[in-house]
Amino acid sequence: ELDKGLGGFSGFLVSMLVAFLVSTRKIHTTMSGYQVLRSVLQFLATTDLTVNGISLCLSSDPSLPALADFHQAFPVVFLDSSGFLNLCADVTASTYHQVQHEARLSMALLDSRADDGFQLLLMTPKPMIRAFDHVLHIHPLSRLQAACHRLKLWPELQDLGGDYVSAALGSLTTLLEQGLGSRLHLLAHSRPPVSEWDLSQDPPKHRDSGTLTLGLLLRPEGLTSVLELGPEANQPEASDFRQFWGSRSELRRFQDGAIREAVVWEAGSMAQKRLIPHQVVTHLLALHANIPETCVHYVGGLLDTLIQSPKETSSTGEEALAAAVRCYDDLSRLLWGLEGLPLTVSAVQGAHPVLRYTEVFPPTPVRPAYSFYEQLRERASLLPRPDKPCPAYVEPMTVVCHLEGSGQWPQDAEAIRRVRAAFQLRLAELLTQQHGLQCRATATHTDVLKDGFVFRVRVAYQREPQILREMRSPEGMISLRDTPASLHLERETRHLPLLTSALHGLQQQHPAFSGVARLAKRWVRAQLLGAGFTDESLDLVVAALFLHPEPFTPPSSPQVGFLRFLFLVSTFDWKNNPLIVNLNNELTVEEQGEIRSGFLATRTQLPVMVIVTPQDRKNSVWTQDGPTPQILQQLVVLAAEALPVLEKQLMDPQGPGDIRTVFRPPLDLYDVLIRLSPRHIPRHRQAVDSPAASFCRGLLSEPGPTSLMPVLGYD
Amino acid sequence: MGARRRKRGSRDPEQGIPSPPGYSVIPIKFSEKQQASHYLYVREHRVREGTKSSWPQKRTLFVLNVPPYCTEECLSRLFSPCGPVQSVQLQEKPDLTDSAEEPTSKFFHPTPVPGFQVAYVVFQKPGGVSAALVLKGPLLASTESHPVKSGIHKWISSYADSVPDPEALRAEVDTFMEAYDKRIAEEEAKAKEEEGVPDEEGWVKVTRRGRRPVLPRTEAASLRVLDRERRKRARKELLNFYAWQHRESKMEHLAQLRKKFEEDKQRIELMRAQRKFRPY
């Protein structure tokens, strides 16, 4: 959308650029269209017209004004063939930087020889709300007039004939860029449309030309810093810093002994740290440009309310997830060091969404109130009582434990199950004796209560899927066939831990992955389609947004990631293309080509939604029993409907209205609705529209030690 | 399967309820409070001549469409007015053999949630079967004297059942492993004594312990052997010797080209359908 509006980089400028390149012999007349495009993009990406302007004028007449003069008057210089006119007079520096940024991304895309490069490069719309992490609207544009006066922009006002919007843009953008500093990758602004009016009427006023929207593309590294360091107190730059930051800059002494000017922003949790640019922008605009906070509408954290837990509103759950993962690390260390098992533990792997940071509602430490439950004394467990409301939902986190290899395991499936049960019992005993943890063992798993979190430990034997696959034919011949039991076991014990660890790694690289995945899953489940999709398939679709973000950059905020998720789901051709998620960059381009051709050959045997990862190249194990065609189609349709609604809400300068509209499912297409009594819904508070009152679910609010196993998985 | 083929159609004229032909209908309700009832379809158990069935011929009643809340003792209680009941067995699908399997362990084979099932009710006297065929309903599965748990109570009790007793589990595992170890040891001992001893026709079984190397009896090993044989044969046969071999190879080549052409045509169709850029 760069070519629209006043001061846009329109088609005329591009044609002039091509003419320039022809004149400097960079483009020959024999080149094909693709080569012309490529050389234009390369020129845009590598040269900087704000520093070295270009000119179509060939004569070097000394009476012509020099390029340096043009540079003093205009940010971007591109002279026409007369030498007097700057074609890019209206183009601001930030628009030009945006053009350069896009050109660089496009060059990278063309160089990577991706399969659908044409589609991505030339046919994907990139509206501002989907391209930029945080967007802010400055609404009553009449304030910009006051801003112009405050910033002393009278010469520019005169030049532009009283158009205070364009006049203010340049200095506002430089102001904000200086303030946001290293947090910012790119700042861009929308351009007011070039309006037409009747001859007999007055021209429309500037303040009616819509809103000014600024988009911020943030660097992920800058998201966590709460501090802006300034120069040392005795240097002359310190006074400039103080003047720039106004009342917020303070002198502080640091640990290395230096006394420096610094600005500290208050931000407790990760969610608040993501919104620090909001504080920076409002402070600077109010201080220097006299634009009060009420005129600035910042759209960056509006969807955060949907991933907050019902009780705490200041954080979006990252800290809770981190606490759960720390507890899991402690438990795995205990398991590693456990003595007394016949075979030692060789690997402990997590296999639950919490351990890959994508659980929508992170678990909180549980401390049950004993009066609420019945107790099963001899098993040290709590049972729900029929007369009280349903107890709170506690989900145990699955952990797979591999033991060292040994030839002593029996080769019969039933015997292996019994041996595994014996291991579970022994594990429970040892954990209770050596570390005092409350355990409960069953034939297939052991539930361990540690610090209020419940973990479900499964002992796995590597050869078991192989043994389950063996089938004896009547002649006594042993053949290996995949049975449902063996596939299920392999998925649980081999593929799931690998996927969990790969996504854990992805989360460390891109901190916004967790927020986007949780929002996406919340939306799918709110639309009542959660039963059709496995957790892992949705996580993989979100991972594809981060690993293959072309033509965008990877998202740094949950909001933009969610919008891109909706776009991907609604426009991806599930029938004819597999979704390739290249975790850890293990698949080369040739392998991807092979996978695609293999996909076309076996399309009829594959499920309707195919997701390919390096660990599972042919079978798409996560969608095998996954969505039926009707459910997938329903999801696509809902995403296509939800995307424009949500974008319109977010781009509305008066405020977004009810952001939860998209999260409410359409109920009129069902024939029968069964209403459940809220007394017995354990996850009642997790509804999209949180209920005004709910029932006490038998948990005490302060965490403390418990001695009985709470009710697990009761829903 | 036996002679039970279900056909749609014939309505039972007395009650206006559709039923498969040859079956009589008995309504069954969960309790007094329900208004609508499920219907059990009953018939005497009959098989074709010559087919073996382990159910005693004249005394067995075959019941279809047993709802999930009806257990075995519930059915035996409901049919006891027709005559003394010897045994009841519930199954997922009609099956001729009375599979008396070893009792499945509660820990290792948790019973799956039942849907609608099929029952075989064996009476002690044939008169019970004929009395059951004319039984009118409605039968009540849950009464005050024999209540059936449902709803919250059922879920709480199934949760309570799922909490296992470690001692019972340990005892069961130990007994199973003892039996297993004994069985393995016996098999080993038997194999050892039969080593090299010919059976009644004079064949000696080739086992791993013999002097000559032996292939494992898996499908992969047999495929490998066949592959090797095929390669040896291919080395020895001449492919272009006879005139008919020339002709055949040419025709095969042509057929392959044609097939490839069809495939490419289909692929191009697909690509054309997938094309998203349509500027016209």
mmCIF file of C-alpha atoms in Angstrom, chain B residues 92-267:
data_model
loop_
_atom_site.group_PDB
_atom_site.id
_atom_site.type_symbol
_atom_site.label_atom_id
_atom_site.label_comp_id
_atom_site.label_asym_id
_atom_site.label_seq_id
_atom_site.Cartn_x
_atom_site.Cartn_y
_atom_site.Cartn_z
ATOM 1 C CA GLU B 92 -20.338 -55.240 20.988
ATOM 2 C CA LYS B 93 -21.284 -57.199 17.911
ATOM 3 C CA PRO B 94 -23.045 -60.502 17.383
ATOM 4 C CA ASP B 95 -20.463 -63.224 17.564
ATOM 5 C CA LEU B 96 -21.032 -66.912 17.377
ATOM 6 C CA THR B 97 -18.293 -68.145 19.606
ATOM 7 C CA ASP B 98 -18.694 -67.928 23.295
ATOM 8 C CA SER B 99 -15.233 -66.673 23.869
ATOM 9 C CA ALA B 100 -14.439 -67.594 27.397
ATOM 10 C CA GLU B 101 -11.320 -65.484 27.623
ATOM 11 C CA GLU B 102 -9.296 -65.204 30.705
ATOM 12 C CA PRO B 103 -10.728 -62.466 32.917
ATOM 13 C CA THR B 104 -9.213 -59.223 31.789
ATOM 14 C CA SER B 105 -7.326 -57.307 34.381
ATOM 15 C CA LYS B 106 -8.960 -54.222 35.774
ATOM 16 C CA PHE B 107 -5.727 -52.283 35.657
ATOM 17 C CA PHE B 108 -4.435 -53.168 32.239
ATOM 18 C CA HIS B 109 -7.572 -53.384 30.215
ATOM 19 C CA PRO B 110 -9.893 -50.700 31.441
ATOM 20 C CA THR B 111 -13.365 -51.318 30.139
ATOM 21 C CA PRO B 112 -14.214 -48.910 27.366
ATOM 22 C CA VAL B 113 -17.361 -46.820 27.516
ATOM 23 C CA PRO B 114 -20.072 -49.010 26.022
ATOM 24 C CA GLY B 115 -22.392 -47.914 23.294
ATOM 25 C CA PHE B 116 -25.409 -49.913 22.288
ATOM 26 C CA GLN B 117 -24.705 -53.586 22.655
ATOM 27 C CA VAL B 118 -25.927 -57.017 21.784
ATOM 28 C CA ALA B 119 -26.861 -59.620 24.397
ATOM 29 C CA TYR B 120 -27.180 -63.392 24.514
ATOM 30 C CA VAL B 121 -29.450 -64.543 27.319
ATOM 31 C CA VAL B 122 -29.352 -68.269 28.103
ATOM 32 C CA PHE B 123 -32.351 -69.609 29.988
ATOM 33 C CA GLN B 124 -32.398 -72.871 31.834
ATOM 34 C CA LYS B 125 -35.552 -74.021 30.094
ATOM 35 C CA PRO B 126 -36.814 -73.416 26.542
ATOM 36 C CA GLY B 127 -40.062 -72.079 27.947
ATOM 37 C CA GLY B 128 -38.220 -68.986 29.069
ATOM 38 C CA VAL B 129 -37.428 -68.036 25.481
ATOM 39 C CA SER B 130 -41.023 -68.212 24.331
ATOM 40 C CA ALA B 131 -42.183 -66.268 27.384
ATOM 41 C CA ALA B 132 -39.626 -63.583 26.654
ATOM 42 C CA LEU B 133 -40.794 -63.250 23.075
ATOM 43 C CA VAL B 134 -44.249 -62.201 24.190
ATOM 44 C CA LEU B 135 -43.057 -59.984 27.008
ATOM 45 C CA LYS B 136 -44.704 -56.601 26.938
ATOM 46 C CA GLY B 137 -42.935 -53.613 28.302
ATOM 47 C CA PRO B 138 -42.036 -51.216 29.563
ATOM 48 C CA LEU B 139 -39.087 -52.576 31.480
ATOM 49 C CA LEU B 140 -37.397 -50.339 33.983
ATOM 50 C CA ALA B 141 -33.652 -50.468 34.242
ATOM 51 C CA SER B 142 -33.360 -48.471 37.405
ATOM 52 C CA THR B 143 -35.860 -48.810 40.230
ATOM 53 C CA GLU B 144 -35.700 -47.926 43.914
ATOM 54 C CA SER B 145 -34.520 -51.340 44.883
ATOM 55 C CA HIS B 146 -31.861 -51.557 42.195
ATOM 56 C CA PRO B 147 -30.788 -48.069 41.351
ATOM 57 C CA VAL B 148 -28.365 -47.418 38.522
ATOM 58 C CA LYS B 149 -25.996 -44.552 39.046
ATOM 59 C CA SER B 150 -26.008 -41.769 36.545
ATOM 60 C CA GLY B 151 -24.768 -38.242 36.231
ATOM 61 C CA ILE B 152 -22.588 -36.773 38.937
ATOM 62 C CA HIS B 153 -22.676 -39.873 41.104
ATOM 63 C CA LYS B 154 -21.571 -42.057 38.253
ATOM 64 C CA TRP B 155 -18.702 -39.765 37.369
ATOM 65 C CA ILE B 156 -17.581 -39.493 40.953
ATOM 66 C CA SER B 157 -17.690 -43.245 41.388
ATOM 67 C CA SER B 158 -15.802 -43.860 38.151
ATOM 68 C CA TYR B 159 -13.166 -41.328 39.257
ATOM 69 C CA ALA B 160 -12.921 -43.107 42.587
ATOM 70 C CA ASP B 161 -12.486 -46.408 40.782
ATOM 71 C CA SER B 162 -9.743 -44.991 38.661
ATOM 72 C CA VAL B 163 -7.610 -44.318 41.704
ATOM 73 C CA PRO B 164 -5.772 -47.602 41.923
ATOM 74 C CA ASP B 165 -4.645 -49.603 44.862
ATOM 75 C CA PRO B 166 -0.885 -50.051 44.626
ATOM 76 C CA GLU B 167 -0.843 -53.287 46.595
ATOM 77 C CA ALA B 168 -3.387 -54.998 44.381
ATOM 78 C CA LEU B 169 -1.542 -53.783 41.303
ATOM 79 C CA ARG B 170 1.749 -55.062 42.625
ATOM 80 C CA ALA B 171 0.264 -58.448 43.483
ATOM 81 C CA GLU B 172 -1.233 -58.820 40.052
ATOM 82 C CA VAL B 173 1.957 -57.828 38.298
ATOM 83 C CA ASP B 174 3.921 -60.294 40.367
ATOM 84 C CA THR B 175 1.619 -63.210 39.644
ATOM 85 C CA PHE B 176 1.542 -62.449 35.943
ATOM 86 C CA MET B 177 5.301 -62.167 35.716
ATOM 87 C CA GLU B 178 5.763 -65.407 37.577
ATOM 88 C CA ALA B 179 3.431 -67.210 35.204
ATOM 89 C CA TYR B 180 5.147 -65.590 32.251
ATOM 90 C CA ASP B 181 8.623 -66.486 33.416
ATOM 91 C CA LYS B 182 7.558 -70.058 34.023
ATOM 92 C CA ARG B 183 6.048 -70.274 30.558
ATOM 93 C CA ILE B 184 9.161 -68.883 28.915
ATOM 94 C CA ALA B 185 11.347 -71.288 30.853
ATOM 95 C CA GLU B 186 9.175 -74.243 29.822
ATOM 96 C CA GLU B 187 9.301 -73.246 26.198
ATOM 97 C CA GLU B 188 13.042 -72.920 26.331
ATOM 98 C CA ALA B 189 13.375 -76.344 27.930
ATOM 99 C CA LYS B 190 11.084 -77.931 25.353
ATOM 100 C CA ALA B 191 12.954 -76.329 22.461
ATOM 101 C CA LYS B 192 16.206 -77.526 23.894
ATOM 102 C CA GLU B 193 15.084 -81.121 24.108
ATOM 103 C CA GLU B 194 13.674 -81.128 20.623
ATOM 104 C CA GLU B 195 16.938 -79.911 19.232
ATOM 105 C CA GLY B 196 17.939 -82.005 16.262
ATOM 106 C CA VAL B 197 15.254 -84.610 16.864
ATOM 107 C CA PRO B 198 13.205 -85.424 13.722
ATOM 108 C CA ASP B 199 9.404 -85.383 14.066
ATOM 109 C CA GLU B 200 7.047 -88.141 12.835
ATOM 110 C CA GLU B 201 7.601 -87.450 9.135
ATOM 111 C CA GLY B 202 11.319 -87.208 9.446
ATOM 112 C CA TRP B 203 11.663 -83.417 9.290
ATOM 113 C CA VAL B 204 14.122 -81.690 11.610
ATOM 114 C CA LYS B 205 13.186 -78.177 12.644
ATOM 115 C CA VAL B 206 15.880 -75.574 11.927
ATOM 116 C CA THR B 207 16.358 -73.353 14.945
ATOM 117 C CA ARG B 208 18.775 -70.725 16.039
ATOM 118 C CA ARG B 209 20.849 -73.108 18.049
ATOM 119 C CA GLY B 210 21.761 -75.396 15.150
ATOM 120 C CA ARG B 211 25.080 -75.446 13.456
ATOM 121 C CA ARG B 212 23.943 -73.900 10.176
ATOM 122 C CA PRO B 213 23.043 -70.209 10.090
ATOM 123 C CA VAL B 214 19.322 -69.567 9.920
ATOM 124 C CA LEU B 215 17.237 -66.629 8.674
ATOM 125 C CA PRO B 216 14.758 -65.035 11.075
ATOM 126 C CA ARG B 217 11.186 -65.628 10.018
ATOM 127 C CA THR B 218 10.220 -62.096 9.247
ATOM 128 C CA GLU B 219 8.682 -60.611 6.191
ATOM 129 C CA ALA B 220 11.680 -58.391 5.589
ATOM 130 C CA ALA B 221 14.060 -61.353 5.522
ATOM 131 C CA SER B 222 11.911 -63.290 3.071
ATOM 132 C CA LEU B 223 11.623 -60.235 0.843
ATOM 133 C CA ARG B 224 15.377 -59.913 0.835
ATOM 134 C CA VAL B 225 15.800 -63.519 -0.185
ATOM 135 C CA LEU B 226 13.266 -63.170 -2.985
ATOM 136 C CA ASP B 227 14.966 -60.033 -4.160
ATOM 137 C CA ARG B 228 18.311 -61.765 -4.310
ATOM 138 C CA GLU B 229 16.836 -64.642 -6.291
ATOM 139 C CA ARG B 230 15.267 -62.229 -8.708
ATOM 140 C CA ARG B 231 18.518 -60.434 -9.285
ATOM 141 C CA LYS B 232 20.334 -63.696 -9.931
ATOM 142 C CA ARG B 233 17.726 -64.709 -12.428
ATOM 143 C CA ALA B 234 17.797 -61.328 -14.119
ATOM 144 C CA ARG B 235 21.513 -61.657 -14.629
ATOM 145 C CA LYS B 236 21.081 -64.916 -16.446
ATOM 146 C CA GLU B 237 18.162 -64.215 -18.730
ATOM 147 C CA LEU B 238 18.538 -62.598 -22.096
ATOM 148 C CA LEU B 239 16.147 -59.844 -22.831
ATOM 149 C CA ASN B 240 16.659 -59.062 -26.444
ATOM 150 C CA PHE B 241 17.111 -62.416 -27.978
ATOM 151 C CA TYR B 242 13.781 -63.344 -29.434
ATOM 152 C CA ALA B 243 11.742 -61.283 -31.865
ATOM 153 C CA TRP B 244 8.758 -61.338 -29.580
ATOM 154 C CA GLN B 245 10.901 -59.887 -26.833
ATOM 155 C CA HIS B 246 11.780 -56.967 -29.104
ATOM 156 C CA ARG B 247 8.148 -56.394 -29.920
ATOM 157 C CA GLU B 248 7.067 -56.591 -26.318
ATOM 158 C CA SER B 249 9.685 -54.219 -25.073
ATOM 159 C CA LYS B 250 8.709 -51.675 -27.701
ATOM 160 C CA MET B 251 5.052 -51.913 -26.749
ATOM 161 C CA GLU B 252 5.877 -51.542 -23.098
ATOM 162 C CA HIS B 253 7.929 -48.470 -23.823
ATOM 163 C CA LEU B 254 5.038 -46.925 -25.714
ATOM 164 C CA ALA B 255 2.604 -47.731 -22.934
ATOM 165 C CA GLN B 256 4.888 -46.115 -20.417
ATOM 166 C CA LEU B 257 5.177 -42.974 -22.489
ATOM 167 C CA ARG B 258 1.421 -42.811 -22.755
ATOM 168 C CA LYS B 259 1.041 -43.203 -19.001
ATOM 169 C CA LYS B 260 3.558 -40.467 -18.330
ATOM 170 C CA PHE B 261 1.766 -38.192 -20.731
ATOM 171 C CA GLU B 262 -1.518 -38.750 -18.904
ATOM 172 C CA GLU B 263 0.112 -38.050 -15.591
ATOM 173 C CA ASP B 264 1.664 -34.858 -16.855
ATOM 174 C CA LYS B 265 -1.644 -33.751 -18.259
ATOM 175 C CA GLN B 266 -3.245 -34.251 -14.879
ATOM 176 C CA ARG B 267 -0.473 -32.402 -13.150
#
